[in-house]
Amino acid sequence: MSDSPLLLLQDVRHRYGERVVLNVPRLSVYAGELLALVGPSGAGKSTLLRLLNFLEAPTEGQVCFHGRPYTPATIPLAVRRRITTVFQHPLLLDMSVRRNVSYGLRLRGQKDGREQTEQALEAVGLQALADAAARTLSGGEAQRVALARALVLQPEVLLLDEPTANLDPANVRVIEEIVTAAIRERRMTIVLVTHNVWQARRLAHRVAFLFEGELLEVAPTERFFEAPQNPRTAAFLRGELVY
Amino acid sequence: MDTIFRGFVEALRLIVELDRSLVEIVGLSLQVSGLALGLSVLLGVPLGVWLGMRRFRGQRLAVATIYTGMGLPPVVVGLVVYLLLSRQGPLGQLGWLFTPRAMVLTQTILSLPLVAGFTMTAINSVPPGLILQLRSLGATPTQVTLTLLYEARAGVLAAVVAGFGAIISEVGSVMIVGGNIAGKTRVLTTAIVLETRKGNFDLAIALGLILLGLTFTANWMLLHLQGRFESTR
């Protein structure tokens, strides 16, 4: 981990109409770390990911990548393409599994992506289903394809929005293993949104707690769970927070 | 029944003998409706995509206008275009009245809202989160649009089929602005009206059967096209 953050939110306030959905004075994401964002539904976690992917511009404040502020309008395509998101619902395209996985490579005009595609399919254990139509897959399989579709791009930053929310334990484990391997072997930077604190504990280097749009606590994983500073973090961890 | 049977025989005879006026009539029908469909697709698909993807002020009005356009009575469109193109009308200078151009114009007006409306519906049926997902995978706005069109391809094809079906079988507007002039603006539908009025029911039925066959072939080819899309996935 270097000192200057890879991604940085500064004085961000985000509104939908009159409602402030996010109020984050400062949040850093460092290269090579896995930062978990936890918090109850409606806390602003998914909104935060959209800002980090430059899919939406904050109403106020700025989002910096490699120390430079960008907005969706100003970010160069090549820079934007170094960040990608896997959403909660896989939303695969109506084509074969293989073509879904290679979709992002084709967007980038890469014609020699065959080998990378096969590697990505192997990584998520779906080589046998490569020629199957994506719409015939089960939920867990579809989410693995969505993950492969992102990993094949070798993004610098991978944003995961509740990737295991609707999956059975076996598929959760498979996906967590893939994520861990991505960090270990490719030094990918990952921001994981989850409402499952146990998953955050298993995977993250640091954990951030978001509540009603406010960032209440950010700490290394162990300290976050063992000695939370904010009483509401503690209440959330005990499962006592009413939401 | 007897008339229909004799019409069937007559239809076969005309087709086998490649009757010259029949070839002319079929050729002009395909040319006029084909050109009108081509123009409608060229304008209507982008318009439908735009309406399906964007949210803007006045959208409801635009959509209501298109939906109204989907049910325009051909005779009324024909009448209005007739008045526009008549010598005293604002577009009289063009000299298009009673020419195939006028027919292409009215049929484009009739099929454009169908193509645009059904394309819009097809694009609307794509999951709303998909645009965000595609952008996050690195798609440019053009790439997003093309992928949405691909995802909605069955509906877009239905839009084209609906546009074609509405104009190839339409008689009201081409009769008014074309005038059913033999060898010049006579198409299958206007010829059927004429032969029916003259009491040549055999010939009228024969032309009707040929029109049906033509529409069927066109739709079958479009579906075949869709099948090829499916298999290249």
Coordinates of C-alpha atoms in Angstrom, one line a residue, chain A residues 50 53 55 77 80-81 83-85 87 90-91 93-95 99 103 107-108 135 149 153, chain B residues 127 129-130 132-141 143-144 147 150-151 153 230 232-233:
Chain A
R50 CA -21.4 4.6 -9.1
N53 CA -16.8 4.1 -11.4
L55 CA -20.9 6.6 -13.9
L77 CA -12.2 6.7 -22.2
R80 CA -12.4 5.1 -17.4
R81 CA -11.8 1.6 -18.8
I83 CA -12.3 0.6 -13.5
T84 CA -15.3 -1.7 -13.8
T85 CA -18.2 -2.8 -11.6
F87 CA -23.5 -5.4 -10.0
P90 CA -25.6 -10.1 -13.3
L91 CA -27.5 -8.6 -16.4
L93 CA -26.3 -10.2 -22.7
D94 CA -28.5 -12.5 -24.8
M95 CA -25.5 -14.4 -26.3
R99 CA -19.2 -14.0 -25.9
Y103 CA -17.7 -8.5 -24.5
L107 CA -15.6 -3.1 -26.9
R108 CA -11.9 -2.3 -26.7
R135 CA -30.0 -16.9 -20.3
R149 CA -16.6 -10.6 -17.8
L153 CA -10.4 -6.8 -18.6
Chain B
P127 CA -33.6 -4.0 -18.1
G129 CA -29.7 -1.3 -15.2
L130 CA -28.1 -2.6 -18.3
L132 CA -25.0 1.4 -16.4
Q133 CA -23.5 -2.1 -16.6
L134 CA -22.4 -1.6 -20.2
R135 CA -20.9 1.8 -19.4
S136 CA -19.0 0.3 -16.5
L137 CA -17.6 -2.4 -18.8
G138 CA -16.2 0.4 -20.9
A139 CA -18.8 1.0 -23.6
T140 CA -18.9 4.3 -25.4
P141 CA -22.4 5.9 -26.0
Q143 CA -21.4 1.0 -28.2
V144 CA -24.2 1.2 -25.6
T147 CA -25.7 -3.3 -27.7
Y150 CA -28.8 -6.1 -30.3
E151 CA -30.6 -7.0 -27.0
R153 CA -33.5 -7.2 -31.9
E230 CA -30.1 -16.3 -33.1
T232 CA -24.7 -16.4 -34.6
R233 CA -24.8 -15.8 -30.8

